[in-house]
mmCIF file of the C-alpha atoms, coordinates in Angstrom:
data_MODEL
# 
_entry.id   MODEL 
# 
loop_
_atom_site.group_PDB 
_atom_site.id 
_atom_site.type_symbol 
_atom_site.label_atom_id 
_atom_site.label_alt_id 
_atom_site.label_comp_id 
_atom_site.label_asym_id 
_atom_site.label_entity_id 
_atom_site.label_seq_id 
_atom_site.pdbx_PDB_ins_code 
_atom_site.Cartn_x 
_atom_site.Cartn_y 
_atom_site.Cartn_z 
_atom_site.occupancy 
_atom_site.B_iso_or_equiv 
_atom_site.pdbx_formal_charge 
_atom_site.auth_seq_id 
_atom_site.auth_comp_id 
_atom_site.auth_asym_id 
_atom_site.auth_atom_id 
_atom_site.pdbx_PDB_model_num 
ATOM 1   C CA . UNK A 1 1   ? 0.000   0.000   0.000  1.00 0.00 ? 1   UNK A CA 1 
ATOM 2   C CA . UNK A 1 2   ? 1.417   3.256   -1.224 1.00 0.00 ? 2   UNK A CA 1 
ATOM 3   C CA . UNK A 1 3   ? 1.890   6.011   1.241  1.00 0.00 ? 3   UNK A CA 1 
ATOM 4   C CA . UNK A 1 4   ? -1.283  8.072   2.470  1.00 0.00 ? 4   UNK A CA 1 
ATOM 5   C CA . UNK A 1 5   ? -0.119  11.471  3.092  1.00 0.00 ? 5   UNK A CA 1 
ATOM 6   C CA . UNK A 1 6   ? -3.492  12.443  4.186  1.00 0.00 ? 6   UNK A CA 1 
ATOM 7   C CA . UNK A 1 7   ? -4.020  10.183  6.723  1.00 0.00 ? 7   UNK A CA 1 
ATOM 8   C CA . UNK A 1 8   ? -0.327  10.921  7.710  1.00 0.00 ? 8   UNK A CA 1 
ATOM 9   C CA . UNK A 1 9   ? -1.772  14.196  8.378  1.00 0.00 ? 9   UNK A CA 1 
ATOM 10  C CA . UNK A 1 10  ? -4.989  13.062  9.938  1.00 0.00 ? 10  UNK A CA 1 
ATOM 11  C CA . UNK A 1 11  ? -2.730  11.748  12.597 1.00 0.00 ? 11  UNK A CA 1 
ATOM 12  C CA . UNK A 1 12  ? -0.107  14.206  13.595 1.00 0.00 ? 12  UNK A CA 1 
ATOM 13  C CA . UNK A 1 13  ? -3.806  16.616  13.872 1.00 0.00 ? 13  UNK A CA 1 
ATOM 14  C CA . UNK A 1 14  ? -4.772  14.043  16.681 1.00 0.00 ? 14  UNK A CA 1 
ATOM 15  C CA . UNK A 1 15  ? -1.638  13.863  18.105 1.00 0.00 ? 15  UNK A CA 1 
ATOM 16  C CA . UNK A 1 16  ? -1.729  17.669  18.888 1.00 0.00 ? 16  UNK A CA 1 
ATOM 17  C CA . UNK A 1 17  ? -5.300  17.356  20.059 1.00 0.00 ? 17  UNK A CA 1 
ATOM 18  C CA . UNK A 1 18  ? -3.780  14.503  22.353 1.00 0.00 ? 18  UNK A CA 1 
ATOM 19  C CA . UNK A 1 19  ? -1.278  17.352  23.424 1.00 0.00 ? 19  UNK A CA 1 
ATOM 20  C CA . UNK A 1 20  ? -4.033  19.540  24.349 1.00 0.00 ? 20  UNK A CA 1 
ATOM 21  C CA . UNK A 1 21  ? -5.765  17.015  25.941 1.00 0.00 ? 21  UNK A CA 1 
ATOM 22  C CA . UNK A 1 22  ? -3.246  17.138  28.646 1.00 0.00 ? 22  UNK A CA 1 
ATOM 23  C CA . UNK A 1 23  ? -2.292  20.647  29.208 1.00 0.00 ? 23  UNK A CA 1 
ATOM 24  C CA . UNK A 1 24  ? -4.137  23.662  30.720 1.00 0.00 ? 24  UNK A CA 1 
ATOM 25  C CA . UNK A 1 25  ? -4.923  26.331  27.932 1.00 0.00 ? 25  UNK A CA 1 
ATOM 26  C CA . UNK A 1 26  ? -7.143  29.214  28.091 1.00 0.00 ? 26  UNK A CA 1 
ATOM 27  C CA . UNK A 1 27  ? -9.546  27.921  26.015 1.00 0.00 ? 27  UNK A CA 1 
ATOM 28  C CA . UNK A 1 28  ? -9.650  24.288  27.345 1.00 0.00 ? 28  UNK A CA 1 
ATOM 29  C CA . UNK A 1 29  ? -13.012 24.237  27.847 1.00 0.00 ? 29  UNK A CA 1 
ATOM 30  C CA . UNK A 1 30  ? -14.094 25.126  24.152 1.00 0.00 ? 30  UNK A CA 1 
ATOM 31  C CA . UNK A 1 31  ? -11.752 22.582  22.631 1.00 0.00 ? 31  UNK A CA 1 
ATOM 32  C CA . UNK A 1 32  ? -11.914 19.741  24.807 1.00 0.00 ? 32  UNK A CA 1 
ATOM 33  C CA . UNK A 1 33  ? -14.971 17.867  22.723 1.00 0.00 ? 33  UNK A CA 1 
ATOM 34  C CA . UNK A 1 34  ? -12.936 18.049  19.993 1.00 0.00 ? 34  UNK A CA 1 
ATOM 35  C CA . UNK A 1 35  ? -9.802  16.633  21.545 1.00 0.00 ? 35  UNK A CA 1 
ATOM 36  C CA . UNK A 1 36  ? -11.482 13.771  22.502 1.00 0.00 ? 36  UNK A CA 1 
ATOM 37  C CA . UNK A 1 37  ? -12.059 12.440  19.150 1.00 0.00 ? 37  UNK A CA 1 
ATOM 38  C CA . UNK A 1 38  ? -8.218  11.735  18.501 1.00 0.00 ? 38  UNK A CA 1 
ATOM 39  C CA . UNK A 1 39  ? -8.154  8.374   20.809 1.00 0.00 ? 39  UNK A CA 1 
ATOM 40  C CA . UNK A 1 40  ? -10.909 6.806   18.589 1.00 0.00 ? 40  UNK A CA 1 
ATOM 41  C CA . UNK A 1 41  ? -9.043  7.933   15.780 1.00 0.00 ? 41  UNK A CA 1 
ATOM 42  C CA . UNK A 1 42  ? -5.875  6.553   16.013 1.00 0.00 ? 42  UNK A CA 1 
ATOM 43  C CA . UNK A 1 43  ? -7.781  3.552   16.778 1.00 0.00 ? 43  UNK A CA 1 
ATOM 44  C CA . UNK A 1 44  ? -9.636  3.677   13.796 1.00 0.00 ? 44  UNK A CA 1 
ATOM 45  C CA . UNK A 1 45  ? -6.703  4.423   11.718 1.00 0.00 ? 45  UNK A CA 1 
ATOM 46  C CA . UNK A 1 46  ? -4.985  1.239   12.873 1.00 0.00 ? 46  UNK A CA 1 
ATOM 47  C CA . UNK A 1 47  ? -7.970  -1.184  12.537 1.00 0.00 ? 47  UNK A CA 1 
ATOM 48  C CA . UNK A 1 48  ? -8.390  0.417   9.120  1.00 0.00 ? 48  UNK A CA 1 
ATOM 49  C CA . UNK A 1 49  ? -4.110  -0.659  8.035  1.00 0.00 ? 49  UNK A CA 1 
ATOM 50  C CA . UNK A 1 50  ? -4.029  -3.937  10.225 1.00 0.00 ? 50  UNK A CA 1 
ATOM 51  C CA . UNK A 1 51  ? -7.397  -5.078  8.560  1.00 0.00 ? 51  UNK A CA 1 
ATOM 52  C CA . UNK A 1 52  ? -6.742  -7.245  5.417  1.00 0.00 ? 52  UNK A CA 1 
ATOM 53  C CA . UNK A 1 53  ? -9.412  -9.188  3.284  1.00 0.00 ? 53  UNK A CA 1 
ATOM 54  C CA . UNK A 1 54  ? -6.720  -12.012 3.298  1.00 0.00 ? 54  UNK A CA 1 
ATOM 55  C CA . UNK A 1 55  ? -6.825  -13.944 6.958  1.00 0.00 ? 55  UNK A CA 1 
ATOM 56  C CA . UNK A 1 56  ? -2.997  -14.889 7.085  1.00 0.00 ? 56  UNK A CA 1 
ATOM 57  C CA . UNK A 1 57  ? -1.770  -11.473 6.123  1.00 0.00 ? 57  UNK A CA 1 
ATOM 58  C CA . UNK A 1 58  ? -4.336  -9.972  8.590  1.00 0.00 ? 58  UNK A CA 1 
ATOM 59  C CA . UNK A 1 59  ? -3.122  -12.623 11.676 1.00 0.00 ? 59  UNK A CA 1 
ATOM 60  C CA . UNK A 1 60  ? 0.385   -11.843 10.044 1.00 0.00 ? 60  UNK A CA 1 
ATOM 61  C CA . UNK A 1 61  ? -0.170  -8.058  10.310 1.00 0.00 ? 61  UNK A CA 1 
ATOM 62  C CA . UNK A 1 62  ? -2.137  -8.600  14.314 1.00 0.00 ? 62  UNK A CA 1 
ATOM 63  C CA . UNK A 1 63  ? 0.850   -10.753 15.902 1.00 0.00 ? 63  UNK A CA 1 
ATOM 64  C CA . UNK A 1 64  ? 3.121   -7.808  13.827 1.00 0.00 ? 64  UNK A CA 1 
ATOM 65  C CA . UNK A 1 65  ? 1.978   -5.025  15.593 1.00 0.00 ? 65  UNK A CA 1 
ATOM 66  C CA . UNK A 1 66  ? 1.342   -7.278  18.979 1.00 0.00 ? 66  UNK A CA 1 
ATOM 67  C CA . UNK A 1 67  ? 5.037   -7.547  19.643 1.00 0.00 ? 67  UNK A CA 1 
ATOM 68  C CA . UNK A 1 68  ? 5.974   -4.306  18.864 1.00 0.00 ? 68  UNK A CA 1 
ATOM 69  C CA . UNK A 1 69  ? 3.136   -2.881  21.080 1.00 0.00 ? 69  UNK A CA 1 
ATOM 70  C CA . UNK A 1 70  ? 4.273   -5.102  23.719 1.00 0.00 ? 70  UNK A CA 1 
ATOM 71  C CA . UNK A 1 71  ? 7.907   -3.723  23.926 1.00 0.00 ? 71  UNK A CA 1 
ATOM 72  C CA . UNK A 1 72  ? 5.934   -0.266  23.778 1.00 0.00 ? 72  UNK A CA 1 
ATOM 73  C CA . UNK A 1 73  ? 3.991   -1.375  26.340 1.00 0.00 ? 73  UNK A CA 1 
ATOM 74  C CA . UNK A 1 74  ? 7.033   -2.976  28.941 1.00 0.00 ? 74  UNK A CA 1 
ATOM 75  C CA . UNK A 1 75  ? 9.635   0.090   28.128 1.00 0.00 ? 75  UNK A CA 1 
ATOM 76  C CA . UNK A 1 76  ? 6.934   2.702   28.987 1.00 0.00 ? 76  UNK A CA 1 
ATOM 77  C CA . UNK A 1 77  ? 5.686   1.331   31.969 1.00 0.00 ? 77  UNK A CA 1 
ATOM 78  C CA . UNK A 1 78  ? 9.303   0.463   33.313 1.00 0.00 ? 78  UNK A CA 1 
ATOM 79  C CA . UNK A 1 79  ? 10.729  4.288   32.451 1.00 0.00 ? 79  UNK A CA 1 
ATOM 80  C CA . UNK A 1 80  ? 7.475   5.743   34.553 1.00 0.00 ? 80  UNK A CA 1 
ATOM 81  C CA . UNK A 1 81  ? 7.613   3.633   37.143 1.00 0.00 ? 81  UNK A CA 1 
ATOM 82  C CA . UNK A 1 82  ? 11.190  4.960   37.865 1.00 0.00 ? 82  UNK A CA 1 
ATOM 83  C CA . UNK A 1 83  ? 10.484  8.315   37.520 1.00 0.00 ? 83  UNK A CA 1 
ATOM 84  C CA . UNK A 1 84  ? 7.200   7.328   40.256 1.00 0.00 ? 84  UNK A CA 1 
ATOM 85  C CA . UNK A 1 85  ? 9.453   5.511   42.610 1.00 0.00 ? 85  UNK A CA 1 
ATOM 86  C CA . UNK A 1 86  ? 12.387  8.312   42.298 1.00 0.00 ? 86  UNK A CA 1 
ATOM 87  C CA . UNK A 1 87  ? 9.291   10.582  43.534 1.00 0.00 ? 87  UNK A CA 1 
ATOM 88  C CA . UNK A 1 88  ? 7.640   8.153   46.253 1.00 0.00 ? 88  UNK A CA 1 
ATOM 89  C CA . UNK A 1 89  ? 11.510  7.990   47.585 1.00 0.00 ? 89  UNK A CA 1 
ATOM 90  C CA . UNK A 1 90  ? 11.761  11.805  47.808 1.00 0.00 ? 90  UNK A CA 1 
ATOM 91  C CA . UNK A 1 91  ? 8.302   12.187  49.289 1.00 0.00 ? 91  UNK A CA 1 
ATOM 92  C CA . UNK A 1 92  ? 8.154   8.958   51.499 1.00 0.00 ? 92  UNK A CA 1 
ATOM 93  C CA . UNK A 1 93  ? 4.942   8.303   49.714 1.00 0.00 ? 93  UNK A CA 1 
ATOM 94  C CA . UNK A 1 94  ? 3.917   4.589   48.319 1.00 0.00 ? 94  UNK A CA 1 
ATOM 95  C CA . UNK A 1 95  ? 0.720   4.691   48.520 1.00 0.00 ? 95  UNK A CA 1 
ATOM 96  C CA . UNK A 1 96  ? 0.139   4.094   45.001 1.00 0.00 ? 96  UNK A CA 1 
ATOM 97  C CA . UNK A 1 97  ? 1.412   0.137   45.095 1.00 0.00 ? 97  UNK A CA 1 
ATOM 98  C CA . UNK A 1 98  ? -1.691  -1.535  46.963 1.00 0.00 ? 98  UNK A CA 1 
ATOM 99  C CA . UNK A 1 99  ? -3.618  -4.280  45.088 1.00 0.00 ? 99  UNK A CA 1 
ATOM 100 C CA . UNK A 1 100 ? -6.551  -2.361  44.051 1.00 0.00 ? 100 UNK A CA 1 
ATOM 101 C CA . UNK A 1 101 ? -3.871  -0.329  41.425 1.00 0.00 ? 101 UNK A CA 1 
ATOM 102 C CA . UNK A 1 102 ? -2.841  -3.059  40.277 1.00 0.00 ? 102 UNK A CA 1 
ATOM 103 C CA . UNK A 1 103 ? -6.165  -5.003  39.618 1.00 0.00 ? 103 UNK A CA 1 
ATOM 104 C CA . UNK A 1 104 ? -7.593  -1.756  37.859 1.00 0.00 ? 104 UNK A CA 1 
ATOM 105 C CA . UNK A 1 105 ? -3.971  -1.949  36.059 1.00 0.00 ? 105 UNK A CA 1 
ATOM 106 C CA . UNK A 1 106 ? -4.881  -5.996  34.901 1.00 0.00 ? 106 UNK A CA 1 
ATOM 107 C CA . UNK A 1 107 ? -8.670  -4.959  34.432 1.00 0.00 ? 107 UNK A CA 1 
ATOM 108 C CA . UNK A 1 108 ? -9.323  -1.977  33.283 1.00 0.00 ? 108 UNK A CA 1 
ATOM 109 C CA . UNK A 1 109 ? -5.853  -0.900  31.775 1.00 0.00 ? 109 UNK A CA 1 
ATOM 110 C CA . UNK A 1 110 ? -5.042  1.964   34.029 1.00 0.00 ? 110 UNK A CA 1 
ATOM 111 C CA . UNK A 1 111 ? -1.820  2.477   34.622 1.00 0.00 ? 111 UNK A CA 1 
ATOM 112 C CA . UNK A 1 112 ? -0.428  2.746   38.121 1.00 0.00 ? 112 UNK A CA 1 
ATOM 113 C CA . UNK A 1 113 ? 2.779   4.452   37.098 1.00 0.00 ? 113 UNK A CA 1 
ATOM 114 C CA . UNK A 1 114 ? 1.288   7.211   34.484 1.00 0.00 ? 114 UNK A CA 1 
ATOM 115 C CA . UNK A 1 115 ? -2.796  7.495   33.993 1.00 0.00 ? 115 UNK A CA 1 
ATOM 116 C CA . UNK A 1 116 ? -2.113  8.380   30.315 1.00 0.00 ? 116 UNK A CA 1 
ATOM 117 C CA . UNK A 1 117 ? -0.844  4.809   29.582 1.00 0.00 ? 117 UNK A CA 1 
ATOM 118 C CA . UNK A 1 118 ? -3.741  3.758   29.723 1.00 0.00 ? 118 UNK A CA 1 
ATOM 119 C CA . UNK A 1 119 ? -4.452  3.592   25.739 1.00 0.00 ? 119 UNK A CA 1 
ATOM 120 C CA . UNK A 1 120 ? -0.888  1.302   25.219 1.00 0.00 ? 120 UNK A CA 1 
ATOM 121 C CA . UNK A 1 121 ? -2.389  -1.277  27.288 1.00 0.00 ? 121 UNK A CA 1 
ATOM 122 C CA . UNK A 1 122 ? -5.623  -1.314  26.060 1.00 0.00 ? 122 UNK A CA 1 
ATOM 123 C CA . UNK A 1 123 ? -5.000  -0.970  22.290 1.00 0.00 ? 123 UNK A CA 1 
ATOM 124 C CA . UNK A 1 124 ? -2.326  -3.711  23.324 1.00 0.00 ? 124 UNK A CA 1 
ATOM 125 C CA . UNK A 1 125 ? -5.827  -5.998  24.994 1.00 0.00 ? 125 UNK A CA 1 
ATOM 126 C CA . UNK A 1 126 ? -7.436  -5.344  22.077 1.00 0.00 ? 126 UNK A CA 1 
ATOM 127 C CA . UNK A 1 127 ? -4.764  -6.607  19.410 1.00 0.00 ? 127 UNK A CA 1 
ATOM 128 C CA . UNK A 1 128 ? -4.481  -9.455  21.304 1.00 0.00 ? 128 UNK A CA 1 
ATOM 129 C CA . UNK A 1 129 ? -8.358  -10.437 21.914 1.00 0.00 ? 129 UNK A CA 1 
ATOM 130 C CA . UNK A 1 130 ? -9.026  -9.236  17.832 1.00 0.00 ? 130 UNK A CA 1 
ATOM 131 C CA . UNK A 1 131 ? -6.142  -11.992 17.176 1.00 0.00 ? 131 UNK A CA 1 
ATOM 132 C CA . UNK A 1 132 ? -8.331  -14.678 19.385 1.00 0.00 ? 132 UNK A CA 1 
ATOM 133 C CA . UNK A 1 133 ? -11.467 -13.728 17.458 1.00 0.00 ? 133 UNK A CA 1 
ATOM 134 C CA . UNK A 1 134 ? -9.674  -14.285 14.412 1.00 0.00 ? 134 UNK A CA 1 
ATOM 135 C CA . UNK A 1 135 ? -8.130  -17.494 14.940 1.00 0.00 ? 135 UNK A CA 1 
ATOM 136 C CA . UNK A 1 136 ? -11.951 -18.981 16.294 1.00 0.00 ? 136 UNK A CA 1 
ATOM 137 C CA . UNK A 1 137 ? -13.604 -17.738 13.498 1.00 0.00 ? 137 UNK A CA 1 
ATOM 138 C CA . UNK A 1 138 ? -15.685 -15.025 15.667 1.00 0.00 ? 138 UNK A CA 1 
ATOM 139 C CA . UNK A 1 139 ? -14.837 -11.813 14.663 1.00 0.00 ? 139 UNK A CA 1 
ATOM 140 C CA . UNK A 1 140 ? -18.368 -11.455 12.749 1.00 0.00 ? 140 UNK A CA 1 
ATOM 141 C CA . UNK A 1 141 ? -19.224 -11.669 16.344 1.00 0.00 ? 141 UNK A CA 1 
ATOM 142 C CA . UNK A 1 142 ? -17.496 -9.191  17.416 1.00 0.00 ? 142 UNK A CA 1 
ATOM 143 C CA . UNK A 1 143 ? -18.600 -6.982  14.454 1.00 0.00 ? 143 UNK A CA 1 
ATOM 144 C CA . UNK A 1 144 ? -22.518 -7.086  15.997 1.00 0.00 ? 144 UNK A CA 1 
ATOM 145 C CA . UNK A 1 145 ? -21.118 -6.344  19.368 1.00 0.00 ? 145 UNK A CA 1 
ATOM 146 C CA . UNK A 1 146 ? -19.692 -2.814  18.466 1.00 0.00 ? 146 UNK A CA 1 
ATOM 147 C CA . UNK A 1 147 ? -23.333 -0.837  18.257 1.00 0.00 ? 147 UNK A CA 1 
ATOM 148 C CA . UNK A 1 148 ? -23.585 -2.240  21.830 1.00 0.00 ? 148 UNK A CA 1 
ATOM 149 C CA . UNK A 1 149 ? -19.899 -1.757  23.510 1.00 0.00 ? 149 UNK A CA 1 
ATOM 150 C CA . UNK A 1 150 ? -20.222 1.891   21.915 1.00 0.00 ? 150 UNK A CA 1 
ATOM 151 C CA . UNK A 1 151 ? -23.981 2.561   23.712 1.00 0.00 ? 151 UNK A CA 1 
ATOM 152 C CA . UNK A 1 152 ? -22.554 1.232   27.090 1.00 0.00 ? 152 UNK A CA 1 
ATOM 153 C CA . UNK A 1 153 ? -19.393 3.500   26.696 1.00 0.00 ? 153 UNK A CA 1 
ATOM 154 C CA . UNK A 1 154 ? -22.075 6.514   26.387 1.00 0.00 ? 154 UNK A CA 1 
ATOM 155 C CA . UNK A 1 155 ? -24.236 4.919   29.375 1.00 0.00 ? 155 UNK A CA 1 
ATOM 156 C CA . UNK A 1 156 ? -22.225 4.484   31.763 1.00 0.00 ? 156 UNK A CA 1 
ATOM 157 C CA . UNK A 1 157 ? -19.356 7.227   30.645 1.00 0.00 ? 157 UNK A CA 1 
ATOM 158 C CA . UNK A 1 158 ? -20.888 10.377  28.686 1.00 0.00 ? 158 UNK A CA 1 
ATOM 159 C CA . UNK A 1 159 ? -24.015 10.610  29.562 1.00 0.00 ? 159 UNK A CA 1 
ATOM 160 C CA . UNK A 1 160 ? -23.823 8.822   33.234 1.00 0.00 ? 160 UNK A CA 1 
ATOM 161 C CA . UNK A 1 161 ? -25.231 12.182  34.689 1.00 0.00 ? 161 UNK A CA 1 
ATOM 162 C CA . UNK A 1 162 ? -27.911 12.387  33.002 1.00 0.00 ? 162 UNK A CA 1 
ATOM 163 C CA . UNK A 1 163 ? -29.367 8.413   32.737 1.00 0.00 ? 163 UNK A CA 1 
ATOM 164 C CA . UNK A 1 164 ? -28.039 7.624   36.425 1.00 0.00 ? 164 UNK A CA 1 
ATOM 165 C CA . UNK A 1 165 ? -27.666 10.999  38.054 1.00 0.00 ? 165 UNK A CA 1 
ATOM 166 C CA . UNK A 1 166 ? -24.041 10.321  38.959 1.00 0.00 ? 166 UNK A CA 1 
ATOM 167 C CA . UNK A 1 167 ? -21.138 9.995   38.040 1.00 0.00 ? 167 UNK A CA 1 
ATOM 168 C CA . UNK A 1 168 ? -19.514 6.508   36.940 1.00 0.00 ? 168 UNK A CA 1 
ATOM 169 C CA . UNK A 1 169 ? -15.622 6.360   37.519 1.00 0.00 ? 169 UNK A CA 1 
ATOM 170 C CA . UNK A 1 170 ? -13.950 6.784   33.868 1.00 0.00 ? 170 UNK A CA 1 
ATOM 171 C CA . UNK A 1 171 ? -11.932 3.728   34.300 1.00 0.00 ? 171 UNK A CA 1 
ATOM 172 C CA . UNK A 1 172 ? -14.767 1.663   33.982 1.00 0.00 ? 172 UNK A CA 1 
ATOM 173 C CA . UNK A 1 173 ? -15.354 3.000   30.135 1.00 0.00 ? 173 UNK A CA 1 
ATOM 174 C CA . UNK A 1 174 ? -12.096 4.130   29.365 1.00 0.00 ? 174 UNK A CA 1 
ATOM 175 C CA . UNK A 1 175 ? -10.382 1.089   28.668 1.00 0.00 ? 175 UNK A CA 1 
ATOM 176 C CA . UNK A 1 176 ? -9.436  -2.234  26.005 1.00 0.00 ? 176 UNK A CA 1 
ATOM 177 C CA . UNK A 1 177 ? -13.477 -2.805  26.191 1.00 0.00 ? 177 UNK A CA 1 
ATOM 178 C CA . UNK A 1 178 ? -15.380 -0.043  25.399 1.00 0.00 ? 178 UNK A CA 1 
ATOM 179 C CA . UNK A 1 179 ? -12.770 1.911   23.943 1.00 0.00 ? 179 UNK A CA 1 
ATOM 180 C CA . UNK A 1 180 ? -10.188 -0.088  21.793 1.00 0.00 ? 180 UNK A CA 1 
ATOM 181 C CA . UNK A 1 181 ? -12.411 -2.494  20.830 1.00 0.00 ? 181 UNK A CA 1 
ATOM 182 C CA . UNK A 1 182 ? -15.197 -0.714  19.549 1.00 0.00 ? 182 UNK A CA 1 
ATOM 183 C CA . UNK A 1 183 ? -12.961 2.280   17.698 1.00 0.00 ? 183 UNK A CA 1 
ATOM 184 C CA . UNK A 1 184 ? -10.080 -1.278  15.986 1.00 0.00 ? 184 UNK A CA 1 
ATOM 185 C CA . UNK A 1 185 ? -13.493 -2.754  15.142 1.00 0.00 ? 185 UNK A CA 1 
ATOM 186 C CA . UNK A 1 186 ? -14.935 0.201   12.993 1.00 0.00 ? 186 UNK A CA 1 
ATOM 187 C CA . UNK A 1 187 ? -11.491 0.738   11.336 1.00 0.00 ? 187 UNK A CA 1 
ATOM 188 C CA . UNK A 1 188 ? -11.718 -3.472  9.988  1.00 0.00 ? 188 UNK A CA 1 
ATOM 189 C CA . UNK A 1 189 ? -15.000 -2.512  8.950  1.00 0.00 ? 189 UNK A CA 1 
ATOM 190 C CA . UNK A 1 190 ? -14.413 0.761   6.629  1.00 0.00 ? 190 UNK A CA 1 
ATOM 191 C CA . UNK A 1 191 ? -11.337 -1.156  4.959  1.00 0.00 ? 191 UNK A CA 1 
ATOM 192 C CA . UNK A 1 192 ? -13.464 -4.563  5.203  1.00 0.00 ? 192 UNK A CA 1 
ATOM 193 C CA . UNK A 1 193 ? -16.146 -2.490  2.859  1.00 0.00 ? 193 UNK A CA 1 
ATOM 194 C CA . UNK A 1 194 ? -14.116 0.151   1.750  1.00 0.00 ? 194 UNK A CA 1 
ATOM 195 C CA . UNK A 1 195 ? -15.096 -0.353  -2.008 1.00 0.00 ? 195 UNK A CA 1 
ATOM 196 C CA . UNK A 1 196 ? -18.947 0.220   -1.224 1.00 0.00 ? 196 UNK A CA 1 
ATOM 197 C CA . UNK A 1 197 ? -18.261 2.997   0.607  1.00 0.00 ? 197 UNK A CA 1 
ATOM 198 C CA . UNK A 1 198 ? -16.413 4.844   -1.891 1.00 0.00 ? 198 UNK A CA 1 
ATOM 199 C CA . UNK A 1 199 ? -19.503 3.536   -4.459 1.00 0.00 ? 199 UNK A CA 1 
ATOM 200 C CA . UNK A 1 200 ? -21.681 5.486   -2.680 1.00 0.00 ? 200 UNK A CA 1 
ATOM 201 C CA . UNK A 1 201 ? -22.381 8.690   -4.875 1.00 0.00 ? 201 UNK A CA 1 
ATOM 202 C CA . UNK A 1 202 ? -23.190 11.108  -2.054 1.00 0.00 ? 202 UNK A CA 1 
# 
């Protein structure tokens, strides 16, 4: 596949919105909607290049990208957790490894050493659960489950306030299930009938 400059710049945009994301600007507030779309659009983006019609190249291209997430994955978590220790020594403070961390670390993919890993582990979960699908023959499965992983995101996360009149911690949405899953998912399907789509006149 030839290089796509467009989506080339599709993603550096989301990686700035990422940068927003996570630093205080004046106008934070206006912006913020719109920096939330760049998660689901990297994920997108990859379901849409790992995706292949062909099932070896696509479990070829799935255990591909599972290793190199998975160094990714290890090397970030190791450098942050020695930048966290180097602070819990200075500050006498260690509060931070109990075993409720590190269940919502195994569970929900939130990341005792830096919240923002978070989306390395679970685009990691979901490369590796798409790659079980595959190999069972269930991923049209899995395609019928995304209208209903993407409603329960927007239950339970989004619009929590106003269905349950609280608020539901984000680490119960904002992880492999309701996040990676959903976004990989709609990227296979787009390349999956990417032909049709472009078909379609208007």
């Amino acid at each position: 596949m030839k290089r796509l400059y467009n989506i080339d710049l599709l993603k550096f945009f989301c990686a700035v919105l990422v940068i927003f994301l996570h630093m205080h600007t004046p106008y934070q507030g206006y912006i913020l909607p719109l920096t939330r779309c760049a998660v689901p659009c990297f994920l997108i983006v990859s379901g849409y290049f790992i995706f292949n019609t062909d099932e070896q190249k696509f479990q070829s291209n799935l255990k591909r990208n599972i290793g190199k997430i998975f160094h990714i994955f290890v090397w970030s978590t190791l450098l942050f957790a020695f930048v966290k220790f180097l602070f819990a020594i200075k500050n006498h403070d260690y509060s931070f490894l109990n075993l409720n961390s590190f269940i919502k670390f195994a569970v929900f993919n939130e990341n005792p050493f830096g919240f923002h890993l978070w989306y390395v582990g679970a685009y990691l979960y979901t490369l590796l659960i798409v790659l079980f699908l595959k190999q069972y023959n269930l991923v049209k499965w899995f395609y019928c489950a995304i209208p209903v992983l993407l409603l329960t995101d927007l239950c339970l996360g989004k619009y929590s306030l106003v269905l349950w009149h609280k608020e539901i911690s984000f680490i119960c949405v904002r992880n492999f299930l309701y996040v990676g899953m959903p976004y990989f998912g709609i990227g296979m399907l787009i390349k999956k009938y990417s032909e049709t789509l472009l078909g379609i006149k208007y």
